[in-house]
C-alpha positions as a printed Julia matrix, in Angstrom:
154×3 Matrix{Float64}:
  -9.32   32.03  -19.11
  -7.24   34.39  -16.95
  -4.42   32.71  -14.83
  -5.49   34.43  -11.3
  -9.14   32.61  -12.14
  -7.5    28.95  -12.6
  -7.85   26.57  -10.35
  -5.23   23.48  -10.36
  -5.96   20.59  -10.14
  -5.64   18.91   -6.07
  -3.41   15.8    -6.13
  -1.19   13.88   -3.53
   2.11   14.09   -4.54
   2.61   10.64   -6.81
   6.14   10.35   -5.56
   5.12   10.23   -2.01
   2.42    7.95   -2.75
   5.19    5.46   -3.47
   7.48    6.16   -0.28
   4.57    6.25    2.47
   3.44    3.06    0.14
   6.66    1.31    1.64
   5.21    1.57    5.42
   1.03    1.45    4.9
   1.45   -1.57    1.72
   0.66   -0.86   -1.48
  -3.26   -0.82   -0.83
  -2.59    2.83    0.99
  -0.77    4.12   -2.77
  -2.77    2.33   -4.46
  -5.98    3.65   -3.45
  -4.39    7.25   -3.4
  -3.17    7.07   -6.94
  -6.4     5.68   -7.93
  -8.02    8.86   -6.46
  -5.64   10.87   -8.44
  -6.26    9.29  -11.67
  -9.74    9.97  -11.38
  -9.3    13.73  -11.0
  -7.62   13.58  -13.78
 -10.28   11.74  -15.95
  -8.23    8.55  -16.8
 -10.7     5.65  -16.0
  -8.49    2.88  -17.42
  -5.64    4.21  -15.09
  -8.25    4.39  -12.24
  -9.43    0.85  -12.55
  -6.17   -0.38  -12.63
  -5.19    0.93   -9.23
  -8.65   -0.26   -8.08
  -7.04   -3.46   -9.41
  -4.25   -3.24   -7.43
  -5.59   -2.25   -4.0
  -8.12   -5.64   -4.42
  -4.72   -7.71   -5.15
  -3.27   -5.67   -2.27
  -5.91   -6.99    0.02
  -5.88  -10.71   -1.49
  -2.24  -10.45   -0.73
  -2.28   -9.54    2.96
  -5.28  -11.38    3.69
  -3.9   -14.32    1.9
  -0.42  -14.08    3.65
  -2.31  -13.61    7.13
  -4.09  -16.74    6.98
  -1.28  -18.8     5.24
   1.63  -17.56    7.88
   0.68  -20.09   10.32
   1.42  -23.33    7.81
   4.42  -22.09    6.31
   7.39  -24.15    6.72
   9.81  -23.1     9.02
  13.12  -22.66    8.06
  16.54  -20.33    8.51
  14.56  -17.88    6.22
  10.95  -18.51    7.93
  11.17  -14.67    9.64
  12.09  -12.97    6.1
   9.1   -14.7     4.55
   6.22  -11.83    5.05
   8.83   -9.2     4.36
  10.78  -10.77    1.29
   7.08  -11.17    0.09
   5.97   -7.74    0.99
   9.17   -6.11   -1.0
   8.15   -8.39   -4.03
   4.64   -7.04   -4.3
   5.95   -3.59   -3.42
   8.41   -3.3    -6.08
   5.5    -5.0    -8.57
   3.54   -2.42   -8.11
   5.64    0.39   -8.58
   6.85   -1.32  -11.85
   3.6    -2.31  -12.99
   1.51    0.73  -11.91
   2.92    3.67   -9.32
   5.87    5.01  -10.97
   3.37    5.82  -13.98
   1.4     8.16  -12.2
   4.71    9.88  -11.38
   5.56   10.26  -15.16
   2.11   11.89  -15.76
   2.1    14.05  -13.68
   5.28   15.48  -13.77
   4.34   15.74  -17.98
   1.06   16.87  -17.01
   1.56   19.59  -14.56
   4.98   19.58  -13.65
   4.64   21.06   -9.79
   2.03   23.54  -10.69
  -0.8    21.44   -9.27
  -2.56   21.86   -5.4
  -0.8    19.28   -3.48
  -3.29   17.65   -1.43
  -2.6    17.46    2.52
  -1.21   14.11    4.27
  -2.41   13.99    7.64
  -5.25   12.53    7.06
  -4.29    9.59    4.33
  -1.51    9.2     7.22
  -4.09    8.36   10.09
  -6.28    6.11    8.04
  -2.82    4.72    6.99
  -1.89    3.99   10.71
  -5.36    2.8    11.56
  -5.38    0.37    8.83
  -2.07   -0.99   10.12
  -3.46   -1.2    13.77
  -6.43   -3.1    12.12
  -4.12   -5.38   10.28
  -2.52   -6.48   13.22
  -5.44   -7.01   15.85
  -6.94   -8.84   12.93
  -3.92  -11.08   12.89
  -3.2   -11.06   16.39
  -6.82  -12.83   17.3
  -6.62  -14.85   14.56
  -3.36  -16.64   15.88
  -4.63  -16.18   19.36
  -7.69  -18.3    18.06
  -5.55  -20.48   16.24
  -3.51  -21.45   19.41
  -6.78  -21.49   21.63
  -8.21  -23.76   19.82
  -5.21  -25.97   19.43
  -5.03  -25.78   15.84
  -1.26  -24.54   16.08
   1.1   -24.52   18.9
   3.28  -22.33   20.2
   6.94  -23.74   20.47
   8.26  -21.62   23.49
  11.68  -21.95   24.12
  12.68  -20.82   28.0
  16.41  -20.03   28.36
């Protein structure tokens, strides 16, 4: 096959995966990486990140609906995120810094880098989702009188 003829393969960039990971959760890698191991043809790698953005879901789902019956504490506002960077840095360990390693052995930077803006917008429109979802569901919560809100006025 002549090299003017061959077409690379189209990938997001694993690395960045990782980093934009870090602001959409590790469902938005995730799913990404999955995408890219299945271009590649490595099913075992793709069901694993299929894995991961289910657990990704059953974590923010579960954390969502749990937030309201946690106890409070000194540490009660570090809860979601010292939870979030546990998960985070899981995943990575587990599963998105692997993808990096193969790729870079695989293809170095001589593959078609896929663009971001639109990974980016479904990113920031799963966010938005994530938080009217949570924002009715304590609005219901406190409508209902299940929970209370304990406003302090200075």
């Amino acid at each position: 096959m002549n090299k003017s003829s061959h077409l690379p393969i189209a990938l997001w960039n694993p690395l960045w995966t990782i980093i934009w990971s870090f602001l959409f959760t590790p469902i938005f890698g995730a799913f990404l990486q999955r995408t890219n191991w299945s271009d590649m043809g490595e099913a075992d790698e793709t069901s694993t990140c299929g894995l991961w953005v289910f657990l990704g879901f059953v974590y923010m789902g579960g954390y969502l609906f749990a937030e309201p019956w946690l106890p409070e504490s000194e540490f009660s506002e570090f809860y979601f995120f010292g939870s979030y960077l546990i998960v985070y840095i899981l995943w990575i360990v587990t599963s998105g810094w692997k993808q990096v390693k193969a790729v870079k052995e695989r293809y170095g930077d001589d593959y078609h880098h896929k663009l971001w803006g639109k990974p980016i917008m479904l990113g920031a429109a799963g966010l938005l989702l994530w938080m009217a979802i949570s924002l009715t569901y304590i609005i219901g919560l406190l409508a209902s009188n299940i929970i209370s809100a304990d406003i302090v006025k200075p």
